[in-house]
Coordinates of C-alpha atoms in Angstrom, one line a residue:
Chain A
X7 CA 0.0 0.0 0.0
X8 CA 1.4 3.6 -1.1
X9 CA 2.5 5.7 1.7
X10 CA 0.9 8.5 -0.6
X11 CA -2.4 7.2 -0.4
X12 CA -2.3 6.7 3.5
X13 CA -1.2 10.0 3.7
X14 CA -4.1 11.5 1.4
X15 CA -6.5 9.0 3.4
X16 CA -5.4 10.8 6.7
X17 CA -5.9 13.8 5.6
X18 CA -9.3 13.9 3.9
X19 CA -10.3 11.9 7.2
X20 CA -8.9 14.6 9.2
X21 CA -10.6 17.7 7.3
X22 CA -14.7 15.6 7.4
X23 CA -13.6 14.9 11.2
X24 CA -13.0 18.5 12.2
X25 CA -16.1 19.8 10.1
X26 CA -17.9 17.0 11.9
X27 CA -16.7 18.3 15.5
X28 CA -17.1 22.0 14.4
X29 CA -20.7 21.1 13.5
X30 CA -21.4 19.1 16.7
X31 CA -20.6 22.1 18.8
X32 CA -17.6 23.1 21.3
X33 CA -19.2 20.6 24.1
X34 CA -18.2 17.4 22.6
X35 CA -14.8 17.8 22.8
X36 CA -14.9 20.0 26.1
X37 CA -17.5 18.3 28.8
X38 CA -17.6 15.0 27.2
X39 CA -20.2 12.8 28.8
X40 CA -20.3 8.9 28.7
X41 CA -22.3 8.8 25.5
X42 CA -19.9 11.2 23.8
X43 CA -16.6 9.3 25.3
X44 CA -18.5 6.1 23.5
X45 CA -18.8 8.2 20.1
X46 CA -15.3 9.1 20.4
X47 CA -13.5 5.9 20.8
X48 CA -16.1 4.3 17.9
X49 CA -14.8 7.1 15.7
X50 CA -11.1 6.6 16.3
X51 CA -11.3 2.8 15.3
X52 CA -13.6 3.9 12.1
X53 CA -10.7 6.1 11.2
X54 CA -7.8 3.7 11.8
X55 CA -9.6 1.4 9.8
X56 CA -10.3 3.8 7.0
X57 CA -6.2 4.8 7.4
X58 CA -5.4 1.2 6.7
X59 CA -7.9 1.1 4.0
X60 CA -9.6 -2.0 5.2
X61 CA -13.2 -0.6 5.3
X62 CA -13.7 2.0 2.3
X63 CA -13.5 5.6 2.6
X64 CA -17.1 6.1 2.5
X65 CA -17.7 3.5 5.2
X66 CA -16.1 5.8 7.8
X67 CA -18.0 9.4 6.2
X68 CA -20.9 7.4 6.6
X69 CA -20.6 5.7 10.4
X70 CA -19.2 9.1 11.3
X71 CA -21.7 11.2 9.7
X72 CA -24.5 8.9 11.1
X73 CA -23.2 8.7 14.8
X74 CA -22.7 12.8 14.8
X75 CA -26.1 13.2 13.3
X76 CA -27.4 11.1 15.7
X77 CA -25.7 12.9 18.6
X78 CA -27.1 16.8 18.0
X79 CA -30.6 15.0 17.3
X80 CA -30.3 13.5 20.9
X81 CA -28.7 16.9 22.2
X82 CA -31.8 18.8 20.3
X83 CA -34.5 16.8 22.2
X84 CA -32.7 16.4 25.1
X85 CA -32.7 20.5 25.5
X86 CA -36.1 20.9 24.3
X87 CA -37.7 18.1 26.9
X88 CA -36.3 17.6 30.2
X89 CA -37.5 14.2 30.2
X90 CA -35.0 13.1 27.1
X91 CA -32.6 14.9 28.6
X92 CA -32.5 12.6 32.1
X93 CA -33.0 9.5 29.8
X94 CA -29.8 10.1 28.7
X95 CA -27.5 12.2 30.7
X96 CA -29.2 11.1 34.2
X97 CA -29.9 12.9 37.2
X98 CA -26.8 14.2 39.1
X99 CA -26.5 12.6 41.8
X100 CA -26.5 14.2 45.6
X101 CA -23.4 12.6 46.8
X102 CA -23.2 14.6 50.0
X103 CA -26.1 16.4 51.9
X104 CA -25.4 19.1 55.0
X105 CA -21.8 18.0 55.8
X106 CA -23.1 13.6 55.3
X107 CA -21.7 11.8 52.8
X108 CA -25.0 9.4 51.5
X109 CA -24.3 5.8 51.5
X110 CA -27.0 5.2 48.8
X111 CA -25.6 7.7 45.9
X112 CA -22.2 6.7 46.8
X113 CA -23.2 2.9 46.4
X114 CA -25.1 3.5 43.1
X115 CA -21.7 5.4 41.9
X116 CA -18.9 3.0 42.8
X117 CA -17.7 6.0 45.0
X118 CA -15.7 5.8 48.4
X119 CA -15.5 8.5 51.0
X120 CA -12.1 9.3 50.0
X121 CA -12.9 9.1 46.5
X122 CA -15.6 12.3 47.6
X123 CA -12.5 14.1 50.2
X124 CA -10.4 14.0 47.0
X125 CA -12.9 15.6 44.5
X126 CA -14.0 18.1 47.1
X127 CA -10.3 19.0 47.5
X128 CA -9.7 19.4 43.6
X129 CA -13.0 22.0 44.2
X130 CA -11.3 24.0 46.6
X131 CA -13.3 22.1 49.6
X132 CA -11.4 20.6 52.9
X133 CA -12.6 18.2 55.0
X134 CA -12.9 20.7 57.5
X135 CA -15.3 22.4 55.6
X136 CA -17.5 19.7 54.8
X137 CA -20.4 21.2 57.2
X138 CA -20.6 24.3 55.1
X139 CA -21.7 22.1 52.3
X140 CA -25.5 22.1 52.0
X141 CA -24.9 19.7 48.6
X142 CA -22.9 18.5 46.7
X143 CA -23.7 16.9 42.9
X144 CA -21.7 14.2 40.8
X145 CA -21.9 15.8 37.6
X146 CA -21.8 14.0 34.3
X147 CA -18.8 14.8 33.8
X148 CA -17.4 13.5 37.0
X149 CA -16.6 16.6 39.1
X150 CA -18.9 17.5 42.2
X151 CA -20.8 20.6 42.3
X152 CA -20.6 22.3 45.5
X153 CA -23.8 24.0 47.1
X154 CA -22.8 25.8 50.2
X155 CA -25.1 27.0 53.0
X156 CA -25.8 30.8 53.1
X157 CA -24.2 31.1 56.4
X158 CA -21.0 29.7 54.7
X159 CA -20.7 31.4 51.7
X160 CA -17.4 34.2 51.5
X161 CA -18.3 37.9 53.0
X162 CA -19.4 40.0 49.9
X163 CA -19.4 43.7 49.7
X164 CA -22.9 43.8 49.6
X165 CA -23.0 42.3 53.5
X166 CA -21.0 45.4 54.3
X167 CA -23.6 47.7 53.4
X168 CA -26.0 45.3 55.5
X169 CA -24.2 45.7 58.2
X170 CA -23.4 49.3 58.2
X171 CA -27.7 49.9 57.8
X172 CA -27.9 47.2 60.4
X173 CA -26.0 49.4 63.1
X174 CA -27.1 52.5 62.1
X175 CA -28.4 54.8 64.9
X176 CA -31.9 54.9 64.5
X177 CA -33.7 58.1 64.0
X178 CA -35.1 60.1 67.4
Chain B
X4 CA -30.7 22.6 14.9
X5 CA -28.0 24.7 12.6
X6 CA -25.2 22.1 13.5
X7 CA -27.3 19.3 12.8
X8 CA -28.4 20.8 9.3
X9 CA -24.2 21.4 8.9
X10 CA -23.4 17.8 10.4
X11 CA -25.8 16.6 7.2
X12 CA -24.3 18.7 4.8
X13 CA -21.2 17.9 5.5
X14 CA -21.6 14.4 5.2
X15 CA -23.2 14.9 2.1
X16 CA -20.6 17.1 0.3
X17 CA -17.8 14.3 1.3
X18 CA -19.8 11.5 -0.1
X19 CA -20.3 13.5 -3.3
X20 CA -16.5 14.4 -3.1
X21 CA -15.0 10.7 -2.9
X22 CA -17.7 9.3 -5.0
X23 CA -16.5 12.0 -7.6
X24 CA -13.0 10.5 -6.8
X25 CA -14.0 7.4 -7.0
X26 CA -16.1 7.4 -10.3
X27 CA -15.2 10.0 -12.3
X28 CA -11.9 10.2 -11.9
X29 CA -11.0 6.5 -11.3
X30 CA -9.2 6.2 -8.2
X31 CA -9.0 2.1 -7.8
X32 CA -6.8 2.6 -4.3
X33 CA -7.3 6.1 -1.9
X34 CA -10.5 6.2 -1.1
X35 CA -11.2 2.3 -1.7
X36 CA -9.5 -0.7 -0.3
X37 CA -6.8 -1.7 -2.3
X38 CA -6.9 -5.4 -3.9
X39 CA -4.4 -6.4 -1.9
X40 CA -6.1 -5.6 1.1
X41 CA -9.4 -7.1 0.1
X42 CA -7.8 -9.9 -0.6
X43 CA -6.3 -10.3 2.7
X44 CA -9.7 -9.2 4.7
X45 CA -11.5 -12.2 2.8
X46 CA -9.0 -14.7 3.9
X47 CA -9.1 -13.3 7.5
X48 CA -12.9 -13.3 7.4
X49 CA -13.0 -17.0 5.9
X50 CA -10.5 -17.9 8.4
X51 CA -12.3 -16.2 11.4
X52 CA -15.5 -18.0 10.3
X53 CA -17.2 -14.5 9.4
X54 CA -18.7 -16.2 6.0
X55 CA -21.1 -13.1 5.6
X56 CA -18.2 -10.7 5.6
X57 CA -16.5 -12.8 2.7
X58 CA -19.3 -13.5 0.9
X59 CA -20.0 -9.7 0.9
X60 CA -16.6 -9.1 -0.9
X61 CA -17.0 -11.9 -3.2
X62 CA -17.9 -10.4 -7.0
X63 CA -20.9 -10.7 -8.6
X64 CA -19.9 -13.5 -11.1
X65 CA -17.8 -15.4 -8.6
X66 CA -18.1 -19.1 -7.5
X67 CA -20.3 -19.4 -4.1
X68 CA -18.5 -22.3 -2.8
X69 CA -15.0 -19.7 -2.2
X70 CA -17.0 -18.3 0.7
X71 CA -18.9 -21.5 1.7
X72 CA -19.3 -22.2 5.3
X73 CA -17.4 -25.6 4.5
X74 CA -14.5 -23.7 3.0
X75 CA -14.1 -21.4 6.2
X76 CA -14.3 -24.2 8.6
X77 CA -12.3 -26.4 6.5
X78 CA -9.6 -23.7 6.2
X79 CA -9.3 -23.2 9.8
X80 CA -9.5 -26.4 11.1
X81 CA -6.3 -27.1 8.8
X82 CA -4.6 -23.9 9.4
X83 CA -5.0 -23.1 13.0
X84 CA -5.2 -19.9 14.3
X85 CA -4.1 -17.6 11.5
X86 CA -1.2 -15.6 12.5
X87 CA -0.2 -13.5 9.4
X88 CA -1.6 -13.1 6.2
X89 CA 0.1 -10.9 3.5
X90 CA -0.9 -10.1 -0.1
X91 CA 1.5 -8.8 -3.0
X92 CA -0.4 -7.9 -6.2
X93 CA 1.6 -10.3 -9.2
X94 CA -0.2 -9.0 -12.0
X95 CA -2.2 -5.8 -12.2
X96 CA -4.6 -4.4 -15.0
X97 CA -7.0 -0.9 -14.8
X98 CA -9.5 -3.5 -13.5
X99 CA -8.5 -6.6 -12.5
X100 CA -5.6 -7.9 -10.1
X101 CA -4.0 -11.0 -9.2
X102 CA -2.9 -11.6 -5.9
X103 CA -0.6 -13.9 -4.1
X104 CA -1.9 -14.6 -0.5
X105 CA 0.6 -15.9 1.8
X106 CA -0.8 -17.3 5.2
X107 CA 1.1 -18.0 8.3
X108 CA -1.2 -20.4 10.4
X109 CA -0.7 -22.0 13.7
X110 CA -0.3 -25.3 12.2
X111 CA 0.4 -24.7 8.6
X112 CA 1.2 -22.2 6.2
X113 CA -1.0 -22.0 3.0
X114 CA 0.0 -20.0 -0.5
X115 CA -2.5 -19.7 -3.3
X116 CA -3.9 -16.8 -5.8
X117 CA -7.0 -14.6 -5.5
X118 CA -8.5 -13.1 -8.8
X119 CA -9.6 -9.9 -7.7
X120 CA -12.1 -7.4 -10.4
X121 CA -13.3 -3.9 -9.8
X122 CA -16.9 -4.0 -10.1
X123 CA -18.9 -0.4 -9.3
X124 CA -15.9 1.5 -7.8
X125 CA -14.9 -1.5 -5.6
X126 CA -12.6 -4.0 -5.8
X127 CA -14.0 -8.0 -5.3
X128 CA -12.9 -11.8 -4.9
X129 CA -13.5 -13.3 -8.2
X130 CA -11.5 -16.0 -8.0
X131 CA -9.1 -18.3 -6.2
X132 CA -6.1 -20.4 -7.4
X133 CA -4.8 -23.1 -5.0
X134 CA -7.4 -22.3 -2.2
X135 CA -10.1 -25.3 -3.1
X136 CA -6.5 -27.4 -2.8
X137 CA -6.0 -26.1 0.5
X138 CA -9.2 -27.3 1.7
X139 CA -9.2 -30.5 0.5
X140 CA -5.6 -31.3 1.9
X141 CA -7.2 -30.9 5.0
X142 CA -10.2 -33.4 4.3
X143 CA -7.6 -35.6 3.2
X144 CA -5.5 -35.7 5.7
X145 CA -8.6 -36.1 8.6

């Protein structure tokens, strides 16, 4: 087989690929879920197949095209009905509630408590500080989502002011 | 709904593009499988026991019995697991190719030549040369 034609394979394949990405929107590549990650890997053995030239050319435009298509119409109901959407993607779930790890999320998610201490610590979140959480979310993507209480949350500017009307002499 | 309507187009113009490769211009090995590769995907698939797959590259006017059920299980039960299989084209026209298939099996090795024809853009099995000898050796020697 030609080097030349592998070469010219690759790079058609990489041009239809990166108009099939651009059309599919900046989210596959940047927050891929489980579905995408599956889409992903499918595509990279369609393509080293096509490379080799053991399925034809068209083979891979086609699964490609088909599996992208396939993605954004899923993505398009998904947005437009919340149902679809937790079909699919699946309810976050609450991993930790008020500071308490729950036993029944972190069963369901093949997650440890130091599994949760080490992605609460990647959030900015010490084990000291787990009370100030009011929840916290597994998110598709695998990071948690940290809800804090309102008595935990940073001083703002704003409570300034509040504080300053607050102890304001009142008026004789 | 834009991307989607893109995601079509897309595939659409690159279909058009390679078929315009493919059939107006010719090309017999970019943007198909090569006969050298065909021919080494239909020993694979007869070896593997995938008799659909090699019956799908067999050409139109070929004999059945290449892809038979018979020949794949005859062919593995005397070659073994199939370790290697390489292809070299010996003689070549605009549409038609002869290839030599060498096979390194587990038990044996096996040599013999696959008539290969370009029929609608793609190239097909339409004949084989020493393979119906392979598979009888193996009756034979049961």
């Amino acid at each position: 087989m030609s080097l030349i034609a592998i070469a010219l394979r690759a790079l058609v394949a990489y041009i239809v690929l990166l108009a099939l990405v651009r059309a599919s929107g900046k989210r596959l590549v940047s927050e891929a879920t489980g579905m995408q990650f599956v889409l992903a890997v499918i595509v990279g053995d369609l393509v080293d197949d096509a490379m080799l030239a053991t399925i034809p050319f068209a083979q891979l435009i086609v699964a490609a095209g088909t599996l992208t298509v396939l993605q954004l119409t899923i993505a398009v109901v998904a947005m437009l009905d919340l149902r679809v959407w937790r079909l699919v993607e699946g309810e976050p779930p609450v991993v930790l509630e008020n500071g308490i790890p729950r036993r029944r999320a972190m069963l369901r998610e093949r997650m440890n408590r130091k599994e949760i201490a080490s992605a609460l610590r990647l959030a900015g979140v010490s084990a000291a500080r787990w009370a100030e959480i009011k929840r916290a979310r597994l998110e598709q993507e695998g990071i948690l989502a940290v809800v804090f209480h309102d008595w935990a949350r940073p001083v703002q500017r704003n409570d300034a002011e509040w504080v300053k009307v607050r102890l304001r002499p009142r008026d004789r | 709904m834009k991307g989607l309507m893109s995601a079509v187009a897309i595939v659409a113009l690159s279909l058009a593009l390679v078929g315009g490769i493919v059939f107006g211009l010719g090309d017999d090995e970019i943007f198909v499988s090569p006969p050298e590769v065909v021919a080494e995907e239909f020993v694979r698939a007869l070896a593997l026991g995938r008799v659909e797959s090699a019956r799908a590259m067999l050409a139109r006017g070929a004999e059945p019995w290449m892809a038979a059920r018979q020949v794949s299980a005859s062919l593995r039960s005397r070659l073994g697991r199939i370790d290697e299989v390489e292809a070299t084209i010996t003689e070549r026209t605009r549409d038609a190719a002869v290839v030599r298939v060498q096979v390194d099996g587990e038990r044996r090795d096996a040599d013999f030549r696959l008539s290969i024809v370009r029929e609608s853009g793609a190239w097909s099995v339409a004949g084989a040369t020493g393979l119906r000898e392979v598979v009888n050796s193996t009756r034979a020697g049961r």
